[in-house]
Every structure is written in C-alpha cells, then in structure tokens.
Amino acid sequence: MSLSLDMFQAAFGVYSRVLPSRAASKAVKLMTSPRINAERRNSSKELFDGGVPLSGGGVLSIHGNGRKKMLLLHGWSGWVGQFKDLIRQVDPNEYTIYAVHPLGHGESHTQESHPGRFIEAVFEAHDYVGRPFDVAIGHSLGSAALVYVAAMRSCFDRLVLVSGPATIEGVLNRFARFVNLGEKSKRLFIRKMEATVGLDVDRLDLVTLAPSIEQPTLLVHDDSDREVPATESKTLNQVFPRSRLVETSGYGHSRLLRDPEVISEIVEFMHLPFRP
C-alpha cells in the first residue's frame, strides 16, 4: 500500500469521526464517481459496429448480426474492452453482441453514477432488443445488476457471473473499510447510498434473490480476488437452483476475463446443454 493512500485513509478516518455526516456524504461522492481513462472509454469503438443511446443516459454498443442475443455488462469503473478476448471467440453471424455502457461509463460521460443506473440500463437494453437475451455475462457490479434484473423480469435465458458480490451491502461495507469510515459515519454512508440509488440494501441482497432465478447460471471467481472475496460466489452457488461454480487461482478480480480457460468455459456454457 502506498504512503499517499495510507495518509488518505488516516486523514479520512479522523474526518469521519469528527464530522461523520460530512464524511459520509464525501464517501458517497467518491463511491458514485466513476474513474475511467479515455483509452478505456473508447475501447468499444474497435470492438463494436456502432451504438444507440439509452433513455436513461447510457449507451448500448452493438456488434454482429446473429439470431442469438448476448448481453455484456462490466463492473464499476470498468469498460467493455475487458471482454475483448471473449468477444473474439464469438461468431458474429451466430450472436448479436450488445454491450451496456451504464450512465457515467464508456461513451456515457456523465460524472456521477451508481448501481441503480446499471440496473436501469439493463432494463432499457432488454426493452430495446424486445426479447430475452440468450445469455447475459456480467463482471463484478455488472453481475450483481444482472442478478437483480433476472429476479425482477425474464430478461435472460442463462447467466454468467464473473467476480460478482453476494450482497451490495457487502460492497458498501468493503468501501467503507477502504476509506476508513468510523462506525457512525459508515451507517450514515449506507443510508445516503440507499437514498441515492433509490433501493434499500435489503432489496439488493442477491443471496435472497438468487433462489427465484431458475435460469442456468455459471459463476466464475478467482481465489486471489482482493476486491470481491471468492466466498461471495461460493455463497451464491449454494442458493441458485441451477448453477455451477468455476474457481481459478492467481488472476485476481479482473485478469481472469483474459484467461483462455475461463473464456472456453463461458463459450462452452453458452453452447452446450446445462450441466449442474
């Protein structure tokens, strides 16, 4: 850990204990401000044929003309280029690939966003396509948004969840620990995030939502993931009615999207009858 990060965490910890409400508001600002460089934002241009604006301010990139429909959704401060190795293994004459840029990500340059914007963008993508996606693949927060949507509406025939959390409350608690919020400030932070998103954290408990999702689900997680513990996917695998967990080692939170074995597992899952 860098000295500057140590100093920031120490200072923010003191700030949160002296002025807990102000620190909570500052933490919400940090949590809802995506940080993505221009190269990553523009990565869709070389991978997709074009895009359409979504009504909530996001963008939907489109590639291919296949009868089958695939949806891709990256995580917080992520980018669609993270899926490039997978995209190159998919026949564009078999699948039309749709990639969601939620508000504040990719070609949507709004300064602020939050998990609710991911959920809204998926609903809007489904409305645009007008039929369920044959497969939806999400990474990190993107996978959490897919689980919530799948529990609310029949948008997908099968799901692939990579490095995903089991609860949004867990995500918020980990962020609170990262910025070193005091206990009172952490409680205020969670309440303020609930008000910002428009959903209580209990509504975003994926462990509670998963049992209602009958679609075949593939979970992928790495045992060295420092952002979302692998135990999160293990927990989800126990409650999904029809799921299978693939565990990797040494790839961390994001690099497993470049692992040829993971890509092969996903492509096989897309094409073969489901194996529990």
PDB file of C-alpha atoms in Angstrom:
ATOM      1  CA  MET A   1       0.000   0.000   0.000  1.00  0.00           C
ATOM      2  CA  SER A   2       1.381   3.434  -0.958  1.00  0.00           C
ATOM      3  CA  LEU A   3       2.276   6.124   1.548  1.00  0.00           C
ATOM      4  CA  SER A   4      -0.203   8.541  -0.039  1.00  0.00           C
ATOM      5  CA  LEU A   5      -3.017   6.008   0.354  1.00  0.00           C
ATOM      6  CA  ASP A   6      -2.026   5.388   3.966  1.00  0.00           C
ATOM      7  CA  MET A   7      -2.144   9.135   4.618  1.00  0.00           C
ATOM      8  CA  PHE A   8      -5.511   9.497   2.883  1.00  0.00           C
ATOM      9  CA  GLN A   9      -7.041   6.651   4.902  1.00  0.00           C
ATOM     10  CA  ALA A  10      -5.664   8.021   8.165  1.00  0.00           C
ATOM     11  CA  ALA A  11      -6.932  11.533   7.433  1.00  0.00           C
ATOM     12  CA  PHE A  12     -10.331  10.314   6.244  1.00  0.00           C
ATOM     13  CA  GLY A  13     -10.651   8.155   9.343  1.00  0.00           C
ATOM     14  CA  VAL A  14     -10.149  11.191  11.581  1.00  0.00           C
ATOM     15  CA  TYR A  15     -12.508  13.282   9.427  1.00  0.00           C
ATOM     16  CA  SER A  16     -15.247  10.625   9.657  1.00  0.00           C
ATOM     17  CA  ARG A  17     -15.054  10.519  13.431  1.00  0.00           C
ATOM     18  CA  VAL A  18     -15.086  14.308  13.871  1.00  0.00           C
ATOM     19  CA  LEU A  19     -17.707  15.090  11.193  1.00  0.00           C
ATOM     20  CA  PRO A  20     -19.432  11.776  10.481  1.00  0.00           C
ATOM     21  CA  SER A  21     -22.252  13.124   8.290  1.00  0.00           C
ATOM     22  CA  ARG A  22     -19.979  15.220   6.096  1.00  0.00           C
ATOM     23  CA  ALA A  23     -17.550  12.333   5.748  1.00  0.00           C
ATOM     24  CA  ALA A  24     -20.427  10.019   4.789  1.00  0.00           C
ATOM     25  CA  SER A  25     -21.518  12.460   2.086  1.00  0.00           C
ATOM     26  CA  LYS A  26     -17.946  12.693   0.807  1.00  0.00           C
ATOM     27  CA  ALA A  27     -17.736   8.879   0.740  1.00  0.00           C
ATOM     28  CA  VAL A  28     -20.963   8.774  -1.323  1.00  0.00           C
ATOM     29  CA  LYS A  29     -19.392  11.270  -3.742  1.00  0.00           C
ATOM     30  CA  LEU A  30     -16.300   9.088  -4.062  1.00  0.00           C
ATOM     31  CA  MET A  31     -18.388   5.931  -4.432  1.00  0.00           C
ATOM     32  CA  THR A  32     -20.558   7.392  -7.199  1.00  0.00           C
ATOM     33  CA  SER A  33     -17.811   8.974  -9.325  1.00  0.00           C
ATOM     34  CA  PRO A  34     -16.506   6.507 -11.952  1.00  0.00           C
ATOM     35  CA  ARG A  35     -12.801   6.756 -12.738  1.00  0.00           C
ATOM     36  CA  ILE A  36     -12.041   5.563 -16.284  1.00  0.00           C
ATOM     37  CA  ASN A  37      -9.340   6.881 -18.611  1.00  0.00           C
ATOM     38  CA  ALA A  38     -10.101   7.969 -22.173  1.00  0.00           C
ATOM     39  CA  GLU A  39      -8.471   4.953 -23.835  1.00  0.00           C
ATOM     40  CA  ARG A  40     -10.672   2.577 -21.887  1.00  0.00           C
ATOM     41  CA  ARG A  41     -13.771   4.659 -22.510  1.00  0.00           C
ATOM     42  CA  ASN A  42     -13.126   4.457 -26.245  1.00  0.00           C
ATOM     43  CA  SER A  43     -12.355   0.730 -26.314  1.00  0.00           C
ATOM     44  CA  SER A  44     -15.791  -0.118 -27.707  1.00  0.00           C
ATOM     45  CA  LYS A  45     -15.059   1.649 -30.992  1.00  0.00           C
ATOM     46  CA  GLU A  46     -12.696  -1.065 -32.222  1.00  0.00           C
ATOM     47  CA  LEU A  47     -14.875  -3.922 -30.942  1.00  0.00           C
ATOM     48  CA  PHE A  48     -18.380  -2.856 -31.969  1.00  0.00           C
ATOM     49  CA  ASP A  49     -20.078  -1.723 -35.162  1.00  0.00           C
ATOM     50  CA  GLY A  50     -21.946   1.135 -33.542  1.00  0.00           C
ATOM     51  CA  GLY A  51     -24.228   2.063 -30.697  1.00  0.00           C
ATOM     52  CA  VAL A  52     -27.544   3.525 -29.684  1.00  0.00           C
ATOM     53  CA  PRO A  53     -28.355   5.873 -26.785  1.00  0.00           C
ATOM     54  CA  LEU A  54     -30.449   4.541 -23.932  1.00  0.00           C
ATOM     55  CA  SER A  55     -33.194   6.686 -22.442  1.00  0.00           C
ATOM     56  CA  GLY A  56     -31.506   6.898 -19.028  1.00  0.00           C
ATOM     57  CA  GLY A  57     -28.292   8.334 -20.447  1.00  0.00           C
ATOM     58  CA  GLY A  58     -26.334   5.128 -21.017  1.00  0.00           C
ATOM     59  CA  VAL A  59     -25.235   3.693 -24.357  1.00  0.00           C
ATOM     60  CA  LEU A  60     -25.712   0.259 -25.942  1.00  0.00           C
ATOM     61  CA  SER A  61     -22.923  -0.879 -28.286  1.00  0.00           C
ATOM     62  CA  ILE A  62     -23.811  -3.496 -30.909  1.00  0.00           C
ATOM     63  CA  HIS A  63     -21.731  -5.970 -32.911  1.00  0.00           C
ATOM     64  CA  GLY A  64     -22.711  -8.781 -35.265  1.00  0.00           C
ATOM     65  CA  ASN A  65     -25.989  -9.848 -36.811  1.00  0.00           C
ATOM     66  CA  GLY A  66     -26.621 -13.291 -35.383  1.00  0.00           C
ATOM     67  CA  ARG A  67     -30.054 -14.528 -34.412  1.00  0.00           C
ATOM     68  CA  LYS A  68     -28.922 -15.228 -30.851  1.00  0.00           C
ATOM     69  CA  LYS A  69     -28.525 -12.294 -28.471  1.00  0.00           C
ATOM     70  CA  MET A  70     -25.701 -11.770 -25.950  1.00  0.00           C
ATOM     71  CA  LEU A  71     -25.524  -9.014 -23.329  1.00  0.00           C
ATOM     72  CA  LEU A  72     -22.261  -7.854 -21.724  1.00  0.00           C
ATOM     73  CA  LEU A  73     -22.088  -5.683 -18.610  1.00  0.00           C
ATOM     74  CA  HIS A  74     -18.812  -4.628 -16.985  1.00  0.00           C
ATOM     75  CA  GLY A  75     -18.360  -3.545 -13.379  1.00  0.00           C
ATOM     76  CA  TRP A  76     -17.942  -0.218 -11.598  1.00  0.00           C
ATOM     77  CA  SER A  77     -15.318   1.924 -13.356  1.00  0.00           C
ATOM     78  CA  GLY A  78     -14.999  -0.939 -15.841  1.00  0.00           C
ATOM     79  CA  TRP A  79     -15.093  -0.887 -19.636  1.00  0.00           C
ATOM     80  CA  VAL A  80     -16.327  -3.171 -22.410  1.00  0.00           C
ATOM     81  CA  GLY A  81     -12.765  -3.747 -23.615  1.00  0.00           C
ATOM     82  CA  GLN A  82     -12.374  -6.099 -20.665  1.00  0.00           C
ATOM     83  CA  PHE A  83     -14.475  -8.573 -22.685  1.00  0.00           C
ATOM     84  CA  LYS A  84     -12.414  -8.315 -25.893  1.00  0.00           C
ATOM     85  CA  ASP A  85     -10.888 -11.808 -25.664  1.00  0.00           C
ATOM     86  CA  LEU A  86     -14.342 -13.311 -25.190  1.00  0.00           C
ATOM     87  CA  ILE A  87     -15.852 -11.234 -27.998  1.00  0.00           C
ATOM     88  CA  ARG A  88     -13.206 -12.536 -30.404  1.00  0.00           C
ATOM     89  CA  GLN A  89     -14.288 -16.107 -29.640  1.00  0.00           C
ATOM     90  CA  VAL A  90     -17.933 -15.438 -30.500  1.00  0.00           C
ATOM     91  CA  ASP A  91     -19.177 -15.831 -34.080  1.00  0.00           C
ATOM     92  CA  PRO A  92     -20.921 -12.537 -35.031  1.00  0.00           C
ATOM     93  CA  ASN A  93     -23.041 -14.484 -37.528  1.00  0.00           C
ATOM     94  CA  GLU A  94     -24.389 -16.607 -34.679  1.00  0.00           C
ATOM     95  CA  TYR A  95     -24.695 -13.931 -31.980  1.00  0.00           C
ATOM     96  CA  THR A  96     -25.514 -10.267 -31.981  1.00  0.00           C
ATOM     97  CA  ILE A  97     -23.494  -8.877 -29.078  1.00  0.00           C
ATOM     98  CA  TYR A  98     -24.854  -5.973 -27.051  1.00  0.00           C
ATOM     99  CA  ALA A  99     -22.613  -4.228 -24.516  1.00  0.00           C
ATOM    100  CA  VAL A 100     -24.076  -1.864 -21.960  1.00  0.00           C
ATOM    101  CA  HIS A 101     -22.315   1.370 -21.020  1.00  0.00           C
ATOM    102  CA  PRO A 102     -24.252   2.469 -17.913  1.00  0.00           C
ATOM    103  CA  LEU A 103     -24.524   6.143 -17.106  1.00  0.00           C
ATOM    104  CA  GLY A 104     -21.061   7.556 -16.426  1.00  0.00           C
ATOM    105  CA  HIS A 105     -19.202   4.722 -18.190  1.00  0.00           C
ATOM    106  CA  GLY A 106     -17.806   4.175 -21.667  1.00  0.00           C
ATOM    107  CA  GLU A 107     -19.355   6.543 -24.172  1.00  0.00           C
ATOM    108  CA  SER A 108     -21.634   7.976 -21.480  1.00  0.00           C
ATOM    109  CA  HIS A 109     -19.528  10.737 -19.947  1.00  0.00           C
ATOM    110  CA  THR A 110     -21.784  11.813 -17.078  1.00  0.00           C
ATOM    111  CA  GLN A 111     -19.703  12.487 -13.981  1.00  0.00           C
ATOM    112  CA  GLU A 112     -21.822  10.523 -11.496  1.00  0.00           C
ATOM    113  CA  SER A 113     -23.447   7.118 -11.480  1.00  0.00           C
ATOM    114  CA  HIS A 114     -24.459   4.363  -9.064  1.00  0.00           C
ATOM    115  CA  PRO A 115     -25.595   0.703  -9.042  1.00  0.00           C
ATOM    116  CA  GLY A 116     -29.182   1.688  -9.827  1.00  0.00           C
ATOM    117  CA  ARG A 117     -28.005   3.124 -13.159  1.00  0.00           C
ATOM    118  CA  PHE A 118     -26.566  -0.282 -14.065  1.00  0.00           C
ATOM    119  CA  ILE A 119     -29.928  -1.911 -13.355  1.00  0.00           C
ATOM    120  CA  GLU A 120     -31.842   0.738 -15.319  1.00  0.00           C
ATOM    121  CA  ALA A 121     -29.519   0.348 -18.311  1.00  0.00           C
ATOM    122  CA  VAL A 122     -30.067  -3.422 -18.424  1.00  0.00           C
ATOM    123  CA  PHE A 123     -33.843  -2.998 -18.385  1.00  0.00           C
ATOM    124  CA  GLU A 124     -33.525  -0.426 -21.176  1.00  0.00           C
ATOM    125  CA  ALA A 125     -31.296  -2.765 -23.217  1.00  0.00           C
ATOM    126  CA  HIS A 126     -33.887  -5.512 -22.853  1.00  0.00           C
ATOM    127  CA  ASP A 127     -36.637  -3.133 -23.953  1.00  0.00           C
ATOM    128  CA  TYR A 128     -34.558  -2.136 -26.987  1.00  0.00           C
ATOM    129  CA  VAL A 129     -33.941  -5.743 -28.100  1.00  0.00           C
ATOM    130  CA  GLY A 130     -37.552  -6.700 -27.387  1.00  0.00           C
ATOM    131  CA  ARG A 131     -36.895 -10.294 -26.343  1.00  0.00           C
ATOM    132  CA  PRO A 132     -34.838 -12.172 -23.733  1.00  0.00           C
ATOM    133  CA  PHE A 133     -31.096 -12.388 -24.292  1.00  0.00           C
ATOM    134  CA  ASP A 134     -29.871 -15.915 -24.917  1.00  0.00           C
ATOM    135  CA  VAL A 135     -27.030 -15.234 -22.482  1.00  0.00           C
ATOM    136  CA  ALA A 136     -26.009 -12.311 -20.266  1.00  0.00           C
ATOM    137  CA  ILE A 137     -22.466 -12.003 -18.923  1.00  0.00           C
ATOM    138  CA  GLY A 138     -21.599  -9.633 -16.101  1.00  0.00           C
ATOM    139  CA  HIS A 139     -18.415  -8.778 -14.259  1.00  0.00           C
ATOM    140  CA  SER A 140     -18.294  -7.543 -10.657  1.00  0.00           C
ATOM    141  CA  LEU A 141     -21.053  -4.951 -10.102  1.00  0.00           C
ATOM    142  CA  GLY A 142     -22.331  -5.835 -13.559  1.00  0.00           C
ATOM    143  CA  SER A 143     -23.040  -9.365 -12.410  1.00  0.00           C
ATOM    144  CA  ALA A 144     -24.911  -8.048  -9.362  1.00  0.00           C
ATOM    145  CA  ALA A 145     -27.099  -5.894 -11.602  1.00  0.00           C
ATOM    146  CA  LEU A 146     -27.879  -8.910 -13.804  1.00  0.00           C
ATOM    147  CA  VAL A 147     -28.987 -10.956 -10.796  1.00  0.00           C
ATOM    148  CA  TYR A 148     -31.333  -8.207  -9.639  1.00  0.00           C
ATOM    149  CA  VAL A 149     -32.827  -7.807 -13.125  1.00  0.00           C
ATOM    150  CA  ALA A 150     -33.204 -11.584 -13.567  1.00  0.00           C
ATOM    151  CA  ALA A 151     -35.149 -11.761 -10.301  1.00  0.00           C
ATOM    152  CA  MET A 152     -37.494  -8.989 -11.444  1.00  0.00           C
ATOM    153  CA  ARG A 153     -38.060  -9.871 -15.110  1.00  0.00           C
ATOM    154  CA  SER A 154     -37.391 -12.756 -17.542  1.00  0.00           C
ATOM    155  CA  CYS A 155     -34.638 -10.978 -19.484  1.00  0.00           C
ATOM    156  CA  PHE A 156     -32.100 -13.807 -19.920  1.00  0.00           C
ATOM    157  CA  ASP A 157     -32.108 -17.491 -20.816  1.00  0.00           C
ATOM    158  CA  ARG A 158     -28.846 -18.079 -18.953  1.00  0.00           C
ATOM    159  CA  LEU A 159     -26.380 -16.091 -16.869  1.00  0.00           C
ATOM    160  CA  VAL A 160     -22.596 -15.882 -16.471  1.00  0.00           C
ATOM    161  CA  LEU A 161     -21.481 -14.056 -13.316  1.00  0.00           C
ATOM    162  CA  VAL A 162     -17.766 -13.252 -13.058  1.00  0.00           C
ATOM    163  CA  SER A 163     -16.176 -11.966  -9.831  1.00  0.00           C
ATOM    164  CA  GLY A 164     -19.569 -10.927  -8.518  1.00  0.00           C
ATOM    165  CA  PRO A 165     -20.647  -9.955  -4.994  1.00  0.00           C
ATOM    166  CA  ALA A 166     -23.324 -11.715  -2.976  1.00  0.00           C
ATOM    167  CA  THR A 167     -24.736  -8.517  -1.464  1.00  0.00           C
ATOM    168  CA  ILE A 168     -24.488  -4.815  -2.255  1.00  0.00           C
ATOM    169  CA  GLU A 169     -24.295  -4.154   1.487  1.00  0.00           C
ATOM    170  CA  GLY A 170     -21.057  -6.137   1.466  1.00  0.00           C
ATOM    171  CA  VAL A 171     -19.739  -3.929  -1.351  1.00  0.00           C
ATOM    172  CA  LEU A 172     -20.582  -0.792   0.636  1.00  0.00           C
ATOM    173  CA  ASN A 173     -19.026  -2.162   3.821  1.00  0.00           C
ATOM    174  CA  ARG A 174     -15.804  -3.012   1.988  1.00  0.00           C
ATOM    175  CA  PHE A 175     -15.665   0.504   0.543  1.00  0.00           C
ATOM    176  CA  ALA A 176     -16.315   1.978   3.998  1.00  0.00           C
ATOM    177  CA  ARG A 177     -13.397  -0.035   5.377  1.00  0.00           C
ATOM    178  CA  PHE A 178     -11.206   1.052   2.474  1.00  0.00           C
ATOM    179  CA  VAL A 179     -11.750   4.752   3.182  1.00  0.00           C
ATOM    180  CA  ASN A 180     -11.588   4.075   6.947  1.00  0.00           C
ATOM    181  CA  LEU A 181     -15.026   5.372   7.913  1.00  0.00           C
ATOM    182  CA  GLY A 182     -15.904   5.358  11.584  1.00  0.00           C
ATOM    183  CA  GLU A 183     -18.901   3.277  12.656  1.00  0.00           C
ATOM    184  CA  LYS A 184     -21.407   6.142  12.813  1.00  0.00           C
ATOM    185  CA  SER A 185     -20.194   7.564   9.536  1.00  0.00           C
ATOM    186  CA  LYS A 186     -20.449   4.117   7.911  1.00  0.00           C
ATOM    187  CA  ARG A 187     -24.105   3.792   8.946  1.00  0.00           C
ATOM    188  CA  LEU A 188     -24.839   7.247   7.544  1.00  0.00           C
ATOM    189  CA  PHE A 189     -22.932   6.392   4.357  1.00  0.00           C
ATOM    190  CA  ILE A 190     -25.056   3.293   3.746  1.00  0.00           C
ATOM    191  CA  ARG A 191     -28.277   5.236   4.366  1.00  0.00           C
ATOM    192  CA  LYS A 192     -27.170   8.000   1.998  1.00  0.00           C
ATOM    193  CA  MET A 193     -26.256   5.420  -0.664  1.00  0.00           C
ATOM    194  CA  GLU A 194     -29.687   3.830  -0.287  1.00  0.00           C
ATOM    195  CA  ALA A 195     -31.275   7.254  -0.850  1.00  0.00           C
ATOM    196  CA  THR A 196     -29.050   7.894  -3.873  1.00  0.00           C
ATOM    197  CA  VAL A 197     -29.771   4.530  -5.509  1.00  0.00           C
ATOM    198  CA  GLY A 198     -33.435   4.510  -4.526  1.00  0.00           C
ATOM    199  CA  LEU A 199     -33.265   0.964  -3.169  1.00  0.00           C
ATOM    200  CA  ASP A 200     -32.609  -0.335   0.329  1.00  0.00           C
ATOM    201  CA  VAL A 201     -29.615  -2.659   0.621  1.00  0.00           C
ATOM    202  CA  ASP A 202     -32.023  -5.422   1.655  1.00  0.00           C
ATOM    203  CA  ARG A 203     -33.595  -5.205  -1.813  1.00  0.00           C
ATOM    204  CA  LEU A 204     -30.131  -5.791  -3.294  1.00  0.00           C
ATOM    205  CA  ASP A 205     -29.349  -8.903  -1.262  1.00  0.00           C
ATOM    206  CA  LEU A 206     -28.514 -11.270  -4.107  1.00  0.00           C
ATOM    207  CA  VAL A 207     -28.469 -14.291  -1.813  1.00  0.00           C
ATOM    208  CA  THR A 208     -32.160 -13.648  -1.180  1.00  0.00           C
ATOM    209  CA  LEU A 209     -32.919 -13.017  -4.869  1.00  0.00           C
ATOM    210  CA  ALA A 210     -30.981 -15.938  -6.372  1.00  0.00           C
ATOM    211  CA  PRO A 211     -33.324 -18.799  -5.339  1.00  0.00           C
ATOM    212  CA  SER A 212     -36.065 -17.330  -7.553  1.00  0.00           C
ATOM    213  CA  ILE A 213     -33.844 -17.468 -10.669  1.00  0.00           C
ATOM    214  CA  GLU A 214     -34.370 -20.758 -12.497  1.00  0.00           C
ATOM    215  CA  GLN A 215     -32.151 -19.953 -15.469  1.00  0.00           C
ATOM    216  CA  PRO A 216     -28.867 -21.906 -15.756  1.00  0.00           C
ATOM    217  CA  THR A 217     -26.090 -19.862 -14.151  1.00  0.00           C
ATOM    218  CA  LEU A 218     -22.311 -20.117 -14.403  1.00  0.00           C
ATOM    219  CA  LEU A 219     -20.288 -18.419 -11.668  1.00  0.00           C
ATOM    220  CA  VAL A 220     -16.564 -17.714 -12.103  1.00  0.00           C
ATOM    221  CA  HIS A 221     -14.323 -16.398  -9.336  1.00  0.00           C
ATOM    222  CA  ASP A 222     -10.616 -16.294  -8.516  1.00  0.00           C
ATOM    223  CA  ASP A 223      -9.286 -17.242  -5.111  1.00  0.00           C
ATOM    224  CA  SER A 224      -6.887 -14.260  -5.094  1.00  0.00           C
ATOM    225  CA  ASP A 225      -9.595 -11.651  -5.750  1.00  0.00           C
ATOM    226  CA  ARG A 226      -8.903  -8.748  -3.365  1.00  0.00           C
ATOM    227  CA  GLU A 227     -11.920  -6.659  -4.344  1.00  0.00           C
ATOM    228  CA  VAL A 228     -14.715  -9.231  -4.012  1.00  0.00           C
ATOM    229  CA  PRO A 229     -13.852 -12.350  -1.978  1.00  0.00           C
ATOM    230  CA  ALA A 230     -14.302 -15.689  -3.754  1.00  0.00           C
ATOM    231  CA  THR A 231     -16.529 -16.777  -0.867  1.00  0.00           C
ATOM    232  CA  GLU A 232     -19.208 -14.479  -2.336  1.00  0.00           C
ATOM    233  CA  SER A 233     -19.614 -16.669  -5.428  1.00  0.00           C
ATOM    234  CA  LYS A 234     -19.433 -19.804  -3.309  1.00  0.00           C
ATOM    235  CA  THR A 235     -22.351 -18.491  -1.269  1.00  0.00           C
ATOM    236  CA  LEU A 236     -24.354 -17.679  -4.388  1.00  0.00           C
ATOM    237  CA  ASN A 237     -23.612 -21.081  -5.881  1.00  0.00           C
ATOM    238  CA  GLN A 238     -25.293 -22.668  -2.883  1.00  0.00           C
ATOM    239  CA  VAL A 239     -28.568 -20.790  -3.386  1.00  0.00           C
ATOM    240  CA  PHE A 240     -29.029 -20.639  -7.173  1.00  0.00           C
ATOM    241  CA  PRO A 241     -31.329 -23.516  -8.203  1.00  0.00           C
ATOM    242  CA  ARG A 242     -29.256 -24.374 -11.313  1.00  0.00           C
ATOM    243  CA  SER A 243     -25.700 -23.114 -11.001  1.00  0.00           C
ATOM    244  CA  ARG A 244     -22.127 -24.242 -11.395  1.00  0.00           C
ATOM    245  CA  LEU A 245     -19.001 -22.562  -9.982  1.00  0.00           C
ATOM    246  CA  VAL A 246     -15.648 -22.388 -11.780  1.00  0.00           C
ATOM    247  CA  GLU A 247     -12.783 -21.386  -9.497  1.00  0.00           C
ATOM    248  CA  THR A 248      -9.468 -20.025 -10.757  1.00  0.00           C
ATOM    249  CA  SER A 249      -6.235 -19.119  -8.998  1.00  0.00           C
ATOM    250  CA  GLY A 250      -3.783 -16.274  -9.478  1.00  0.00           C
ATOM    251  CA  TYR A 251      -5.826 -13.991 -11.761  1.00  0.00           C
ATOM    252  CA  GLY A 252      -7.365 -11.634  -9.220  1.00  0.00           C
ATOM    253  CA  HIS A 253     -10.515  -9.613  -9.788  1.00  0.00           C
ATOM    254  CA  SER A 254     -10.302  -8.750 -13.493  1.00  0.00           C
ATOM    255  CA  ARG A 255      -7.494 -10.636 -15.229  1.00  0.00           C
ATOM    256  CA  LEU A 256      -9.494 -13.870 -15.263  1.00  0.00           C
ATOM    257  CA  LEU A 257     -11.512 -12.314 -18.128  1.00  0.00           C
ATOM    258  CA  ARG A 258      -8.337 -12.822 -20.190  1.00  0.00           C
ATOM    259  CA  ASP A 259      -7.763 -16.413 -19.081  1.00  0.00           C
ATOM    260  CA  PRO A 260      -8.246 -18.751 -22.108  1.00  0.00           C
ATOM    261  CA  GLU A 261      -9.618 -21.499 -19.853  1.00  0.00           C
ATOM    262  CA  VAL A 262     -12.248 -19.157 -18.403  1.00  0.00           C
ATOM    263  CA  ILE A 263     -13.229 -17.993 -21.883  1.00  0.00           C
ATOM    264  CA  SER A 264     -13.513 -21.620 -23.006  1.00  0.00           C
ATOM    265  CA  GLU A 265     -15.735 -22.394 -20.007  1.00  0.00           C
ATOM    266  CA  ILE A 266     -18.012 -19.472 -20.868  1.00  0.00           C
ATOM    267  CA  VAL A 267     -18.226 -20.339 -24.570  1.00  0.00           C
ATOM    268  CA  GLU A 268     -18.945 -23.988 -23.750  1.00  0.00           C
ATOM    269  CA  PHE A 269     -21.629 -22.937 -21.271  1.00  0.00           C
ATOM    270  CA  MET A 270     -23.243 -20.801 -23.980  1.00  0.00           C
ATOM    271  CA  HIS A 271     -23.477 -23.677 -26.441  1.00  0.00           C
ATOM    272  CA  LEU A 272     -23.954 -26.906 -24.528  1.00  0.00           C
ATOM    273  CA  PRO A 273     -26.931 -28.175 -22.526  1.00  0.00           C
ATOM    274  CA  PHE A 274     -26.555 -27.023 -18.946  1.00  0.00           C
ATOM    275  CA  ARG A 275     -24.564 -29.264 -16.623  1.00  0.00           C
ATOM    276  CA  PRO A 276     -25.314 -28.623 -12.905  1.00  0.00           C
TER     277      PRO A 276
END
